Amino acid sequence: MARFPSLRPASWATAIVFSLAIFGTLIPSVRAQDDSSLETIQGTNGAGETSTLLVDRYPALYSGNFGDCMGGQSLINLTSFDGAYYADNMTVLFNLAGTTNLRNETLMLYISVYAYGEDRFDLVFNPCNANFGSLCPLNASVPITGGAVIPVSTSDVSAIPPIALGIPDFEGTLMLRFFSNSSRTEIACFSAVMRNGASFSHPAAVGSTLGVFTFIALIASFATAIYGVSIPHIRTHYAHSLSVLVVFEVFQSIFFSGALSLNWPSVLPAFWSNFAWSAGMISTPSIISSINSFTGVSGNASQVGGAGSTVLNNNGGLQQQIYGRSIFQRSLEKSEQLASHLYKRASNTTQSAKLYEWAGVPVSPGLPTPGDWSGFAGSLSHVDIPAADAFMVGFLWLLIIIAILIGATALFKWILEGFSAMNMMKKDRFVIFREHWIGFIGLIVLRTLFIAFFMMMTLALYQFSYGGKAGPIAIAVIVFLIFFVGGLGVCYYACFYRVRFGKYESSPDRIHFRRKKIMKFIPWYSTVRESSLDEEDKAKTAGSLSFFQIKFVDNEQAEESVHQNTNYTKRFGWLSARYRRTRWWFFSFWVIYQFVRACFVGGARNNPTAQVIGLFIWEIIAFIAIVSINPFEGRRNTALAVWMLGLSKVATAGLSIAFLPKLNLARIPTTVVGVIIIVIQGFLVIGVMILIVLGAISSYMSLTRNHEEFRPHGMGDIRLKYFGHLEEKEKDLPPPPPPEPEEPKEPYFTVQNVRRAPKIEDEDIDFVPAMADFNPAASQHSLTGPRGSRANSMAGSMRSHYSSYGNVPYGARVHRASWSSRDFQNWQEDNGRASPLNTPSRHVSGHNTVNNSISGMPLVRPQPSHASLRPSTPTREQQRQYQNQRVTSAN
């Protein structure tokens, strides 16, 4: 069996290959009975675990389809060529059946096992020495039959890693060659691909799923295009539905990646086969058989082989290995040793080309040899389409899909009329579509051809480079001219109609190159139009080129945009409706881009280096241009067509350079690169499916835009925001400039002068005389004196004169720290013997004053005459007078 290149050849492979040397000792294989699915056997695996196994089960590794590796020149025809390894009971199975037109010819057989591009095992043996009766000698009257079940030990299969039994699309090949002893030439060669049941290729399941999602996108897009009464309003909602063109472009770009003339790893063509339907590569027996007769593909699909003989020109290479005495002797000894381990199988008179459900069948005529996945032919082999039939199959399915769309549109129109007649629908519902349904059919056909532009151009150019009969080439020429001339012609007329009959005019302009830096250190140049530069900026550019500009003519209708022009939208809305107001012409750029891309993919197949590198450079240029243009009005179309698809194309083309024949990269690294491509394209497909679902939701919002009630109710706010977004994007105006940063705020006032406002204490009778006698110099408090300085301060001062005594409020009077009985008596006499409770007092201690007076009197201050007002604290003169009086009294 096949194994990874990094593993050494082991005895298990020897057991597999040598079993073919003793087919003659076995009774021919038989078909499993109808109740074989119920038959069971006991089997022991390599770990020694015994279990009950079904007879009709899938092996761990088995051969698939097989073909003639001599290009149909083999002199032996095989109808069955099977080999399998069962890991659950440690056995190897082989089956061989066929016929020949040779008479009495002795043979030598050469068997080789390939895994990931490297020859892992070679064996030469003589069938006569191995008792292979049907091949010794080879006779046209004796059918070639034989089968074997070979038990193997754990050491025989120890070289098989577990990953080989589970890796998708295992890349292994089993080859069997027949050499004539009389002429010493190779008379037959057969190759079978090895499989393990795991594969990326599931066209029926994956293709059907993607087809359902594409149908959802088609219905959503079509519904937004026919619902409404205002053409500009319809266009706005249609522009934000997911484009079916972009969806098909994603799937077609993935599939046509395999059209490059490279030796692909087995995983890539298997993965790409899931997208073959998008390019019209759908194989049905009736269509393929009909086209084969037209394209000249012939052959018998029930067997491989044919008449003829190819002279072996190996300069002693294989001849020495086949007919060398020592090697032959070792081969014979090994075959005799294995003969004792074989189980004979029951015989049956009935034979079939396919004895097992997993068994392979002969490849169809026109397909490459199994195990050859190079070029477009290798990718098409997974969907059973010959390379010579590719153009005709794609063209035929394009005609079929156009007919289906025409019939479905007409049927939908009459269904609506029936609903309206039965009052199951409002009379004015879909009125534009019902009145102009024939025009809609024409637009649908044109849009379908526009979507198929890249596909048909690629297939036509591939047919030119591939060659073949005159009939397919003639049809390819006609189709090429229709799409090339028609596509470019319609785009030119659409632009001319807008410029000539619209409101645009062309004027000269220049493109200037300005120096800049990318990532702040990479020198680069940016382009800018001269019409958008100031006179000062023109002198700062590095150079310029002549160009032109298209702008509105300054007249009364100059303000009408292309999307507000109803006549233009009716004629060319199928081309320009999804693009921004200022990028309505992008369809012309798209056609040119797709044509150049088709020339590389389909027309340059004979020069792989120029094909791959040229495509890579073109994809980079196109990606930069499309990002700069940013043509789509809808965000989902922008995300998918501009970014996701563009990056996927660039990455795929760049990684494909690793498969160039000149690089001769080993198959295991090639497989790793292939898996990376699958991951990139897989994420792209997942993104498309998510965007299709989101597009269907937004289309539902568009179709219910006239409903006051929207369900689900929780999405009502999202719906309003979506409609606001549509109105904003329709204007296609540049975003407003960011607001200038605010300058730091400065003080908004300045002090010019200070004016003292009247205070409550100004009306206090105790302070009026003191205010007149106020001396600022005397208000400073001294801490050195026993009495301290007076703290008479007036409220008119700019700074509080109470700051020396603590937080004394305005209007409060500061008294002496200590009083004698005589001082208090004199103070009463001077103040008209008023009680000290009449006014609040302050007790000064250090710098802090505390109000210790508790008054039970009313808070209303008495109103003595102004003449009796005097300072609250005795002056120095009064203090000396009081001191003299005390001395006199003491004496």
CSV table of C-alpha atoms in Angstrom, one decimal, residues 74-273:
chain,number,residue,atom,x,y,z
A,74,SER,CA,-2.4,-1.3,-23.7
A,75,LEU,CA,-2.9,-4.7,-25.2
A,76,ILE,CA,-4.8,-5.9,-22.2
A,77,ASN,CA,-8.3,-4.6,-21.2
A,78,LEU,CA,-9.2,-4.5,-17.5
A,79,THR,CA,-12.7,-4.3,-16.2
A,80,SER,CA,-11.7,-4.6,-12.5
A,81,PHE,CA,-8.6,-3.6,-10.6
A,82,ASP,CA,-9.2,-3.5,-6.8
A,83,GLY,CA,-6.9,-3.4,-3.8
A,84,ALA,CA,-7.7,-2.8,-0.1
A,85,TYR,CA,-6.2,-2.9,3.3
A,86,TYR,CA,-8.5,-3.7,6.3
A,87,ALA,CA,-7.0,-2.5,9.6
A,88,ASP,CA,-9.7,-4.0,11.7
A,89,ASN,CA,-8.7,-7.6,10.9
A,90,MET,CA,-5.2,-7.1,9.4
A,91,THR,CA,-5.9,-8.3,5.9
A,92,VAL,CA,-5.1,-7.2,2.4
A,93,LEU,CA,-7.5,-7.9,-0.5
A,94,PHE,CA,-6.8,-7.8,-4.3
A,95,ASN,CA,-9.0,-8.4,-7.3
A,96,LEU,CA,-8.2,-8.4,-11.0
A,97,ALA,CA,-10.4,-9.1,-14.1
A,98,GLY,CA,-10.0,-8.5,-17.8
A,99,THR,CA,-9.3,-9.7,-21.3
A,100,THR,CA,-6.7,-9.6,-24.0
A,101,ASN,CA,-6.3,-10.1,-27.8
A,102,LEU,CA,-2.8,-11.7,-27.5
A,103,ARG,CA,-2.2,-15.4,-28.1
A,104,ASN,CA,0.3,-17.5,-26.2
A,105,GLU,CA,2.4,-14.7,-24.7
A,106,THR,CA,4.5,-15.1,-21.6
A,107,LEU,CA,4.7,-12.0,-19.3
A,108,MET,CA,6.7,-10.3,-16.6
A,109,LEU,CA,4.8,-8.0,-14.2
A,110,TYR,CA,6.2,-4.8,-12.7
A,111,ILE,CA,4.4,-3.3,-9.7
A,112,SER,CA,5.1,0.0,-8.0
A,113,VAL,CA,3.5,1.9,-5.2
A,114,TYR,CA,3.7,5.7,-5.1
A,115,ALA,CA,2.8,8.0,-2.2
A,116,TYR,CA,3.0,11.8,-2.5
A,117,GLY,CA,5.0,11.8,-5.6
A,118,GLU,CA,7.7,9.3,-4.7
A,119,ASP,CA,8.1,5.6,-5.6
A,120,ARG,CA,7.9,3.7,-2.4
A,121,PHE,CA,8.0,0.1,-3.6
A,122,ASP,CA,9.0,-1.8,-6.8
A,123,LEU,CA,8.5,-5.5,-7.5
A,124,VAL,CA,9.1,-7.6,-10.5
A,125,PHE,CA,7.7,-11.2,-10.7
A,126,ASN,CA,6.9,-13.9,-13.2
A,127,PRO,CA,3.2,-15.0,-13.0
A,128,CYS,CA,4.1,-18.5,-14.3
A,129,ASN,CA,6.4,-19.1,-11.3
A,130,ALA,CA,3.6,-17.9,-9.0
A,131,ASN,CA,1.0,-20.3,-10.5
A,132,PHE,CA,-1.1,-17.4,-12.0
A,133,GLY,CA,-2.8,-19.6,-14.5
A,134,SER,CA,-4.8,-17.0,-16.4
A,135,LEU,CA,-1.6,-15.0,-17.1
A,136,CYS,CA,0.7,-18.0,-17.9
A,137,PRO,CA,0.7,-17.8,-20.7
A,138,LEU,CA,-1.5,-14.9,-21.7
A,139,ASN,CA,-4.2,-16.1,-24.1
A,140,ALA,CA,-7.1,-14.3,-25.7
A,141,SER,CA,-9.4,-17.3,-25.1
A,142,VAL,CA,-8.8,-17.3,-21.3
A,143,PRO,CA,-10.3,-14.4,-19.3
A,144,ILE,CA,-7.9,-12.8,-16.8
A,145,THR,CA,-9.3,-13.4,-13.3
A,146,GLY,CA,-7.9,-13.6,-9.9
A,147,GLY,CA,-8.3,-12.5,-6.3
A,148,ALA,CA,-6.6,-12.8,-3.0
A,149,VAL,CA,-7.1,-12.1,0.8
A,150,ILE,CA,-3.7,-11.8,2.4
A,151,PRO,CA,-3.2,-11.8,6.2
A,152,VAL,CA,-0.6,-9.3,7.4
A,153,SER,CA,1.1,-8.9,10.8
A,154,THR,CA,1.6,-5.8,12.9
A,155,SER,CA,5.2,-5.5,11.7
A,156,ASP,CA,4.0,-5.6,8.1
A,157,VAL,CA,1.8,-2.5,8.5
A,158,SER,CA,3.9,-0.7,11.2
A,159,ALA,CA,5.0,1.9,8.7
A,160,ILE,CA,1.5,3.1,8.1
A,161,PRO,CA,0.9,6.2,10.3
A,162,PRO,CA,-2.6,6.8,11.7
A,163,ILE,CA,-2.8,10.0,9.7
A,164,ALA,CA,-2.7,8.1,6.4
A,165,LEU,CA,-6.0,6.4,7.3
A,166,GLY,CA,-7.8,9.7,7.9
A,167,ILE,CA,-6.1,12.5,6.0
A,168,PRO,CA,-8.5,13.8,3.3
A,169,ASP,CA,-7.7,12.9,-0.3
A,170,PHE,CA,-4.8,10.7,0.4
A,171,GLU,CA,-2.3,11.0,-2.5
A,172,GLY,CA,-1.3,7.5,-3.4
A,173,THR,CA,-1.2,5.5,-6.6
A,174,LEU,CA,-0.9,1.7,-7.3
A,175,MET,CA,0.6,0.9,-10.8
A,176,LEU,CA,0.7,-2.4,-12.6
A,177,ARG,CA,2.7,-2.9,-15.8
A,178,PHE,CA,2.9,-5.9,-18.1
A,179,PHE,CA,6.0,-6.7,-20.2
A,180,SER,CA,6.2,-9.2,-23.0
A,181,ASN,CA,9.1,-11.7,-22.8
A,182,SER,CA,9.2,-12.2,-26.5
A,183,SER,CA,9.6,-8.6,-27.6
A,184,ARG,CA,10.8,-7.2,-24.2
A,185,THR,CA,8.4,-4.3,-24.6
A,186,GLU,CA,5.7,-2.9,-22.3
A,187,ILE,CA,2.4,-4.1,-23.5
A,188,ALA,CA,0.1,-2.8,-20.8
A,189,CYS,CA,0.0,-0.3,-17.9
A,190,PHE,CA,-2.7,0.4,-15.4
A,191,SER,CA,-3.0,2.9,-12.5
A,192,ALA,CA,-5.4,3.1,-9.6
A,193,VAL,CA,-5.7,5.9,-7.2
A,194,MET,CA,-5.6,5.1,-3.4
A,195,ARG,CA,-8.3,6.4,-1.1
A,196,ASN,CA,-9.2,6.2,2.6
A,197,GLY,CA,-12.8,7.5,2.4
A,198,ALA,CA,-12.0,11.0,3.7
A,199,SER,CA,-12.2,13.7,1.0
A,200,PHE,CA,-12.9,17.4,0.5
A,201,SER,CA,-14.9,16.5,-2.6
A,202,HIS,CA,-18.7,16.4,-1.9
A,203,PRO,CA,-20.3,18.0,-5.0
A,204,ALA,CA,-23.7,16.7,-4.3
A,205,ALA,CA,-23.9,17.8,-0.6
A,206,VAL,CA,-21.8,21.0,-0.7
A,207,GLY,CA,-22.9,22.1,-4.1
A,208,SER,CA,-26.6,21.7,-3.2
A,209,THR,CA,-26.1,23.7,0.0
A,210,LEU,CA,-24.4,26.5,-1.8
A,211,GLY,CA,-27.0,26.4,-4.5
A,212,VAL,CA,-29.7,26.9,-2.0
A,213,PHE,CA,-27.9,29.9,-0.6
A,214,THR,CA,-27.4,31.3,-4.1
A,215,PHE,CA,-31.1,30.9,-4.8
A,216,ILE,CA,-31.9,32.9,-1.6
A,217,ALA,CA,-29.7,35.7,-2.8
A,218,LEU,CA,-31.3,35.5,-6.2
A,219,ILE,CA,-34.8,35.8,-4.8
A,220,ALA,CA,-33.9,38.6,-2.5
A,221,SER,CA,-32.2,40.6,-5.3
A,222,PHE,CA,-35.1,40.0,-7.7
A,223,ALA,CA,-37.7,41.0,-5.1
A,224,THR,CA,-36.1,44.3,-4.4
A,225,ALA,CA,-35.8,45.0,-8.1
A,226,ILE,CA,-39.6,44.7,-8.8
A,227,TYR,CA,-41.2,46.0,-5.6
A,228,GLY,CA,-42.2,49.7,-5.5
A,229,VAL,CA,-43.6,52.4,-7.7
A,230,SER,CA,-40.7,54.8,-7.9
A,231,ILE,CA,-37.7,53.8,-10.0
A,232,PRO,CA,-35.1,55.8,-8.0
A,233,HIS,CA,-36.5,54.4,-4.8
A,234,ILE,CA,-36.4,50.9,-6.2
A,235,ARG,CA,-32.9,51.3,-7.3
A,236,THR,CA,-31.8,52.5,-3.9
A,237,HIS,CA,-33.1,49.3,-2.2
A,238,TYR,CA,-31.8,47.1,-5.0
A,239,ALA,CA,-28.3,48.5,-4.6
A,240,HIS,CA,-28.1,47.4,-1.0
A,241,SER,CA,-29.2,43.8,-1.6
A,242,LEU,CA,-26.4,41.3,-2.1
A,243,SER,CA,-25.3,41.1,-5.7
A,244,VAL,CA,-25.8,37.7,-7.4
A,245,LEU,CA,-22.9,38.7,-9.7
A,246,VAL,CA,-20.6,38.9,-6.7
A,247,VAL,CA,-21.8,35.6,-5.3
A,248,PHE,CA,-21.2,33.8,-8.6
A,249,GLU,CA,-17.8,35.5,-9.0
A,250,VAL,CA,-16.8,34.1,-5.6
A,251,PHE,CA,-17.7,30.5,-6.6
A,252,GLN,CA,-16.3,30.8,-10.1
A,253,SER,CA,-13.0,32.3,-8.9
A,254,ILE,CA,-12.5,29.4,-6.6
A,255,PHE,CA,-13.3,26.8,-9.2
A,256,PHE,CA,-11.3,28.4,-12.0
A,257,SER,CA,-8.2,28.5,-9.8
A,258,GLY,CA,-7.8,25.0,-10.9
A,259,ALA,CA,-7.6,26.0,-14.6
A,260,LEU,CA,-3.9,27.0,-14.2
A,261,SER,CA,-1.5,24.6,-15.8
A,262,LEU,CA,0.1,23.4,-12.5
A,263,ASN,CA,0.5,20.1,-10.8
A,264,TRP,CA,-2.0,20.5,-8.0
A,265,PRO,CA,-2.0,18.5,-4.8
A,266,SER,CA,-4.9,16.1,-4.6
A,267,VAL,CA,-6.7,18.1,-1.9
A,268,LEU,CA,-7.2,21.1,-4.1
A,269,PRO,CA,-9.1,19.6,-7.1
A,270,ALA,CA,-11.2,17.7,-4.7
A,271,PHE,CA,-12.2,20.9,-2.9
A,272,TRP,CA,-12.7,22.9,-6.1
A,273,SER,CA,-15.1,20.2,-7.4
